[in-house]
Short mmCIF file of C-alpha atoms and ligand atoms in Angstrom, two decimals:
data_model
loop_
_atom_site.label_atom_id
_atom_site.label_comp_id
_atom_site.label_asym_id
_atom_site.label_seq_id
_atom_site.Cartn_x
_atom_site.Cartn_y
_atom_site.Cartn_z
CA MET A 1327 -5.36 0.27 -25.60
CA LYS A 1328 -1.99 0.52 -23.82
CA SER A 1329 -0.85 -2.53 -21.86
CA VAL A 1330 -0.74 -0.71 -18.55
CA GLU A 1331 -4.24 0.70 -19.11
CA LYS A 1332 -5.65 -2.77 -19.75
CA LEU A 1333 -4.13 -4.01 -16.51
CA THR A 1334 -5.07 -1.08 -14.27
CA LYS A 1335 -8.66 -1.03 -15.55
CA ARG A 1336 -9.23 -4.64 -14.51
CA LEU A 1337 -7.42 -4.19 -11.18
CA GLU A 1338 -9.60 -1.15 -10.40
CA GLU A 1339 -12.66 -3.35 -11.08
CA GLY A 1340 -11.44 -5.73 -8.33
CA LYS A 1341 -10.32 -8.39 -10.82
CA HIS A 1342 -7.02 -9.85 -9.67
CA ILE A 1343 -6.95 -13.42 -10.98
CA CYS A 1344 -4.54 -14.16 -13.80
CA ILE A 1345 -5.26 -17.48 -15.52
CA GLY A 1346 -2.14 -19.38 -16.47
CA LEU A 1347 -2.63 -21.08 -19.83
CA ASP A 1348 -0.15 -23.84 -18.97
CA SER A 1349 -1.86 -26.02 -21.52
CA ASP A 1350 -0.37 -29.50 -21.57
CA ARG A 1351 -1.49 -32.03 -24.19
CA ASN A 1352 -1.34 -34.79 -21.56
CA LYS A 1353 -3.69 -32.96 -19.19
CA ILE A 1354 -6.31 -31.40 -21.45
CA PRO A 1355 -9.59 -33.38 -21.79
CA GLU A 1356 -9.04 -36.68 -23.49
CA TYR A 1357 -11.19 -35.94 -26.53
CA LEU A 1358 -8.80 -33.09 -27.47
CA ARG A 1359 -5.50 -34.88 -26.89
CA ASN A 1360 -5.14 -36.43 -30.35
CA ASP A 1361 -6.56 -33.44 -32.15
CA GLU A 1362 -3.85 -31.55 -34.09
CA ASP A 1363 -5.33 -28.27 -32.83
CA GLY A 1364 -6.22 -29.62 -29.38
CA ILE A 1365 -4.26 -27.05 -27.37
CA LEU A 1366 -5.61 -24.17 -29.43
CA LYS A 1367 -9.19 -25.42 -29.05
CA PHE A 1368 -8.65 -25.87 -25.31
CA ASN A 1369 -7.30 -22.31 -24.98
CA ARG A 1370 -10.08 -20.88 -27.15
CA ASN A 1371 -12.76 -22.37 -24.91
CA ILE A 1372 -11.07 -21.25 -21.70
CA ILE A 1373 -10.59 -17.71 -23.03
CA GLU A 1374 -14.18 -17.49 -24.30
CA SER A 1375 -15.61 -18.53 -20.94
CA THR A 1376 -13.36 -16.44 -18.68
CA LYS A 1377 -12.44 -13.28 -20.60
CA GLU A 1378 -14.92 -11.01 -18.80
CA ASP A 1379 -13.94 -11.95 -15.25
CA VAL A 1380 -10.22 -12.45 -15.54
CA CYS A 1381 -7.56 -9.83 -14.76
CA ALA A 1382 -4.99 -11.24 -17.20
CA TYR A 1383 -3.72 -14.39 -18.87
CA LYS A 1384 -0.21 -15.73 -18.40
CA ILE A 1385 1.23 -17.97 -21.08
CA ASN A 1386 4.19 -20.02 -19.94
CA LEU A 1387 6.22 -20.54 -23.10
CA ALA A 1388 7.59 -23.90 -21.89
CA PHE A 1389 4.26 -25.59 -22.55
CA TYR A 1390 4.30 -24.41 -26.19
CA GLU A 1391 8.02 -24.75 -26.98
CA LYS A 1392 7.82 -28.36 -25.85
CA GLU A 1393 5.60 -29.12 -28.87
CA GLY A 1394 8.05 -27.60 -31.38
CA LYS A 1395 6.60 -25.91 -34.48
CA LYS A 1396 3.07 -27.00 -33.62
CA GLY A 1397 3.36 -25.47 -30.16
CA ILE A 1398 4.63 -22.14 -31.49
CA ASP A 1399 1.76 -22.16 -33.96
CA ALA A 1400 -0.70 -22.81 -31.10
CA LEU A 1401 0.89 -19.94 -29.13
CA GLU A 1402 0.63 -17.50 -32.04
CA ARG A 1403 -2.94 -18.46 -32.77
CA THR A 1404 -3.81 -18.21 -29.07
CA MET A 1405 -2.41 -14.67 -29.07
CA ASP A 1406 -4.67 -13.89 -32.06
CA LEU A 1407 -7.67 -14.94 -29.94
CA MET A 1408 -6.88 -12.61 -27.05
CA PRO A 1409 -9.46 -9.86 -26.54
CA GLU A 1410 -8.05 -6.37 -27.20
CA ASP A 1411 -8.68 -5.25 -23.63
CA VAL A 1412 -7.06 -8.16 -21.78
CA PHE A 1413 -3.48 -8.02 -20.49
CA VAL A 1414 -1.33 -11.02 -21.49
CA ILE A 1415 1.94 -12.00 -19.81
CA GLY A 1416 4.62 -13.97 -21.64
CA ASP A 1417 6.08 -16.12 -18.89
CA ALA A 1418 9.50 -16.65 -20.44
CA LYS A 1419 11.81 -15.85 -17.50
CA ARG A 1420 14.34 -14.10 -19.74
CA GLY A 1421 17.61 -12.26 -19.00
CA ASP A 1422 20.95 -12.46 -20.87
CA ILE A 1423 23.76 -10.19 -22.06
CA GLY A 1424 22.43 -6.99 -23.60
CA ASN A 1425 22.44 -7.81 -27.31
CA THR A 1426 20.82 -11.20 -26.67
CA SER A 1427 18.20 -9.66 -24.40
CA GLU A 1428 17.40 -7.20 -27.19
CA MET A 1429 16.44 -10.21 -29.35
CA TYR A 1430 14.39 -11.75 -26.54
CA ALA A 1431 12.59 -8.45 -25.90
CA TYR A 1432 11.84 -8.06 -29.61
CA SER A 1433 10.49 -11.61 -29.74
CA ILE A 1434 8.24 -11.19 -26.68
CA PHE A 1435 6.91 -7.69 -27.38
CA GLU A 1436 7.09 -7.22 -31.14
CA HIS A 1437 6.70 -10.72 -32.51
CA PHE A 1438 4.34 -12.39 -30.04
CA LEU A 1439 2.83 -9.03 -28.93
CA PHE A 1440 2.71 -9.83 -25.22
CA ASP A 1441 1.87 -6.98 -22.85
CA SER A 1442 4.32 -8.20 -20.27
CA VAL A 1443 7.13 -10.61 -19.50
CA THR A 1444 8.77 -12.41 -16.57
CA LEU A 1445 12.52 -11.81 -16.10
CA HIS A 1446 15.41 -13.35 -14.15
CA PRO A 1447 17.49 -10.67 -12.37
CA TYR A 1448 20.57 -12.85 -11.91
CA MET A 1449 22.62 -11.18 -14.69
CA GLY A 1450 21.87 -7.65 -13.51
CA TYR A 1451 20.66 -4.34 -14.91
CA ASP A 1452 22.15 -4.48 -18.41
CA SER A 1453 20.55 -7.89 -18.99
CA LEU A 1454 17.11 -6.40 -18.27
CA LEU A 1455 17.43 -2.93 -19.80
CA PRO A 1456 16.33 -3.95 -23.33
CA PHE A 1457 12.99 -5.00 -21.79
CA PHE A 1458 12.68 -1.88 -19.61
CA GLU A 1459 13.02 0.29 -22.70
CA TYR A 1460 9.58 -0.85 -23.85
CA GLU A 1461 7.87 1.87 -21.81
CA ASP A 1462 4.32 0.67 -22.40
CA LYS A 1463 4.96 -2.92 -21.29
CA ILE A 1464 5.18 -4.34 -17.77
CA ASN A 1465 8.28 -6.31 -16.75
CA PHE A 1466 7.95 -8.69 -13.82
CA ILE A 1467 11.30 -9.48 -12.16
CA LEU A 1468 11.55 -12.66 -10.08
CA ALA A 1469 12.07 -11.68 -6.42
CA LEU A 1470 10.90 -14.44 -4.08
CA THR A 1471 9.57 -17.45 -5.99
CA SER A 1472 6.96 -19.98 -4.86
CA ASN A 1473 9.15 -23.08 -4.97
CA ALA A 1474 11.25 -24.78 -2.27
CA GLY A 1475 14.44 -23.88 -4.15
CA SER A 1476 13.83 -20.20 -3.32
CA LEU A 1477 15.95 -21.01 -0.25
CA ASP A 1478 19.04 -21.78 -2.35
CA PHE A 1479 19.77 -18.25 -3.58
CA GLU A 1480 16.83 -15.89 -3.00
CA LYS A 1481 17.00 -16.34 0.76
CA LEU A 1482 20.74 -15.98 1.12
CA LYS A 1483 21.68 -13.21 3.55
CA LEU A 1484 23.83 -10.39 2.24
CA ASP A 1485 26.40 -8.39 4.26
CA SER A 1486 23.73 -5.69 4.65
CA GLY A 1487 21.68 -8.18 6.68
CA LYS A 1488 19.05 -8.28 3.93
CA TYR A 1489 18.02 -11.34 1.96
CA LEU A 1490 18.92 -11.38 -1.72
CA TYR A 1491 15.22 -11.21 -2.70
CA GLN A 1492 14.85 -8.01 -0.63
CA GLU A 1493 17.73 -6.47 -2.55
CA VAL A 1494 16.01 -7.48 -5.82
CA ILE A 1495 12.89 -5.59 -4.69
CA ASN A 1496 15.03 -2.63 -3.70
CA LYS A 1497 16.69 -2.57 -7.12
CA ALA A 1498 13.36 -2.96 -8.93
CA VAL A 1499 12.07 0.12 -7.07
CA GLN A 1500 15.19 2.11 -8.08
CA TRP A 1501 15.01 0.94 -11.69
CA ASN A 1502 11.32 1.76 -12.03
CA THR A 1503 11.85 5.20 -13.55
CA LYS A 1504 9.30 4.51 -16.32
CA ASN A 1505 6.69 2.96 -14.03
CA ASN A 1506 6.81 -0.23 -16.08
CA LEU A 1507 8.22 -2.68 -13.55
CA GLY A 1508 6.80 -5.29 -11.24
CA VAL A 1509 8.07 -8.28 -9.29
CA VAL A 1510 7.10 -11.92 -8.97
CA PHE A 1511 6.44 -12.94 -5.37
CA GLY A 1512 5.25 -16.48 -4.60
CA ALA A 1513 1.88 -16.66 -2.85
CA THR A 1514 3.39 -19.49 -0.81
CA ASN A 1515 5.33 -16.87 1.22
CA PRO A 1516 2.58 -14.98 3.13
CA ILE A 1517 4.77 -13.91 6.06
CA GLU A 1518 7.46 -12.45 3.84
CA LEU A 1519 4.75 -10.76 1.75
CA LYS A 1520 3.41 -8.95 4.81
CA GLU A 1521 6.94 -7.84 5.71
CA GLU A 1522 7.55 -6.45 2.20
CA ILE A 1523 4.15 -4.89 1.54
CA ASP A 1524 5.38 -1.30 2.03
CA ALA A 1525 8.49 -1.89 -0.08
CA LEU A 1526 6.28 -3.20 -2.91
CA LYS A 1527 3.93 -0.26 -3.16
CA SER A 1528 5.36 1.33 -6.33
CA LEU A 1529 5.52 -1.97 -8.23
CA PHE A 1530 2.99 -4.32 -9.81
CA VAL A 1531 3.17 -7.71 -8.08
CA LEU A 1532 2.50 -11.06 -9.76
CA LEU A 1533 1.82 -13.82 -7.23
CA PRO A 1534 1.82 -17.41 -8.50
CA GLY A 1535 1.30 -20.36 -6.16
CA VAL A 1536 -2.43 -20.34 -5.38
CA GLY A 1537 -4.23 -23.60 -6.19
CA ALA A 1538 -1.95 -26.55 -6.95
CA GLN A 1539 0.96 -25.15 -4.88
CA GLY A 1540 -1.18 -24.46 -1.81
CA GLY A 1541 -0.84 -20.66 -1.48
CA SER A 1542 -3.78 -18.80 0.06
CA LEU A 1543 -5.70 -16.27 -2.02
CA GLU A 1544 -7.26 -14.86 1.15
CA ASP A 1545 -3.83 -14.17 2.72
CA VAL A 1546 -2.58 -12.42 -0.39
CA ALA A 1547 -5.71 -10.35 -1.02
CA SER A 1548 -6.08 -9.27 2.62
CA THR A 1549 -2.41 -8.24 2.81
CA PHE A 1550 -2.76 -6.02 -0.26
CA TYR A 1551 -6.19 -4.59 0.52
CA SER A 1552 -5.24 -3.83 4.16
CA ALA A 1553 -2.38 -1.77 2.77
CA GLY A 1554 -4.74 0.00 0.33
CA ASN A 1555 -2.84 -1.50 -2.60
CA LYS A 1556 -4.66 -2.92 -5.63
CA LYS A 1557 -1.63 -3.49 -7.85
CA PHE A 1558 -1.52 -7.28 -7.51
CA LEU A 1559 -2.29 -10.22 -9.82
CA VAL A 1560 -2.70 -13.73 -8.45
CA ASN A 1561 -1.84 -16.40 -11.00
CA VAL A 1562 -3.74 -19.68 -10.95
CA SER A 1563 -2.99 -22.22 -13.67
CA ARG A 1564 -3.76 -25.91 -12.99
CA ALA A 1565 -6.49 -25.32 -10.38
CA ILE A 1566 -8.55 -23.39 -12.94
CA ILE A 1567 -7.80 -24.87 -16.33
CA TYR A 1568 -7.84 -28.54 -15.27
CA SER A 1569 -10.69 -28.38 -12.78
CA ASP A 1570 -12.81 -30.65 -15.00
CA SER A 1571 -11.60 -33.29 -17.44
CA THR A 1572 -14.87 -33.55 -19.36
CA GLU A 1573 -16.26 -31.49 -22.25
CA ASN A 1574 -17.50 -29.04 -19.60
CA PHE A 1575 -13.98 -27.91 -18.72
CA ALA A 1576 -14.49 -24.33 -19.86
CA SER A 1577 -17.62 -23.72 -17.82
CA SER A 1578 -15.92 -25.29 -14.80
CA ALA A 1579 -12.96 -22.97 -15.30
CA SER A 1580 -15.34 -20.03 -15.40
CA GLU A 1581 -17.11 -21.24 -12.22
CA ASN A 1582 -13.78 -21.58 -10.43
CA LEU A 1583 -12.67 -18.15 -11.53
CA LYS A 1584 -15.93 -16.66 -10.25
CA ASN A 1585 -15.40 -18.40 -6.90
CA TYR A 1586 -11.92 -16.92 -6.60
CA ASN A 1587 -13.29 -13.47 -7.50
CA GLN A 1588 -16.00 -13.87 -4.89
CA LYS A 1589 -13.39 -14.67 -2.21
CA ILE A 1590 -11.63 -11.41 -3.06
CA LYS A 1591 -14.91 -9.48 -2.95
CA ILE A 1592 -15.57 -10.74 0.57
CA ILE A 1593 -12.17 -9.46 1.69
CA VAL A 1594 -12.67 -6.09 -0.02
CA ASN A 1595 -16.05 -5.63 1.66
CA ALA A 1596 -14.94 -6.88 5.08
P1 LIG B 2041 0.11 -23.58 -11.04
O1 LIG B 2041 0.92 -24.06 -9.89
O2 LIG B 2041 -0.41 -24.67 -11.90
O3 LIG B 2041 -0.94 -22.59 -10.63
O4 LIG B 2041 1.13 -22.81 -12.02
C1 LIG B 2041 1.98 -21.78 -11.60
C2 LIG B 2041 2.56 -21.02 -12.78
O5 LIG B 2041 3.30 -19.90 -12.29
C3 LIG B 2041 3.55 -21.82 -13.63
O6 LIG B 2041 3.47 -21.34 -14.97
C4 LIG B 2041 4.90 -21.46 -13.05
O7 LIG B 2041 5.94 -21.56 -14.00
C5 LIG B 2041 4.69 -20.01 -12.63
N1 LIG B 2041 5.49 -19.54 -11.47
C6 LIG B 2041 5.47 -20.24 -10.29
O8 LIG B 2041 4.77 -21.23 -10.12
N2 LIG B 2041 6.25 -19.81 -9.25
C7 LIG B 2041 7.02 -18.69 -9.31
O9 LIG B 2041 7.65 -18.32 -8.33
C8 LIG B 2041 7.04 -17.96 -10.51
C9 LIG B 2041 6.23 -18.34 -11.56
C10 LIG B 2041 6.09 -17.40 -12.66
O10 LIG B 2041 7.04 -16.64 -12.90
O11 LIG B 2041 5.02 -17.26 -13.24
#
C-alpha cells in the first residue's frame, strides 16, 4: 500500500490522532526500565493496543539515537512491528546541502522505511529536494512550531509584511508539484491556524502540541472541519503513551486514544 493511500484512508475514516512514540527509558513503566528490550516491548504493547484507531505513528529519532546502538536496534525492530496499513512518520527534522540530504533521505525512506519525514526549511529548496523526489512519501516542513522559541525566527516580519512562517507555507504550496508535501503547525497556535486555514488547503498538516503542551484538539478539529478539510494529523505523545505507569499502560493508551477520537466525532457531527 502506498504511503499516501495509508494516510488518506485513515483520515477519511475520521482518524486524525498520530501517536508519538517518544519512548524514554526513564518514563516507561518501571518494570520495563532495566529490561534490555524495554523500549521495544513498550512500543509493541502500545502499537498492539492502538493500531486500529490511530491515524499514524510518529517516531522521534532523538529518543532512539540517545540510546546508541541499542536505540537504533529498538527503532528498527519497532519499524518491523508496524502494521502494513499504518502511516509512520520519521520525526528527524532534516535539511542540509543537497548531497548530504540525499543520504538523509535514503536513510529515512530506504533504510528505515518511514512513510514520511519532518524537515527544517532553513537551508532552502535544494536542501529539501532529495526528500521531495520520493514521490510516494509525505514530507512535513516546519512552518509554525508549538514552542515558545517560534517567536525568534518563525514570527519575524518580512518586507512583504508577512511572517516568515507564512512565507514557508507559501513556498510549500508552490513546491508541492507532486502532491507529497505537508507542513508542521503547532496546535498551540489556534488563532494563526484559523488565519492560515485557506492557505493550507493543498497540504497535509501535522499538528503537535495537544496534551502535554496544552494545545486544544477541539480548536484544531473544528477549524479544519469547518473549512471542509480532513487533511490534518494531530500528534499526541506523552499524554497518550505515559498516561499510566503500571502494567496497564497499553490499555490506558488505547482508552485515551478512543477519548480523543470521540472528541473529534462530536465536532464532526455537530
Ligand atoms: P508531546 O508534547 O509529548 O505530545 O510531544 C510532541 C512531539 O512533537 C515531540 O516529538 C516533538 O519533538 C514534536 N514537535 C513538537 O512538539 N512541536 C513542533 O512544533 C514540532 C514537532 C514535530 O515536528 O513533530
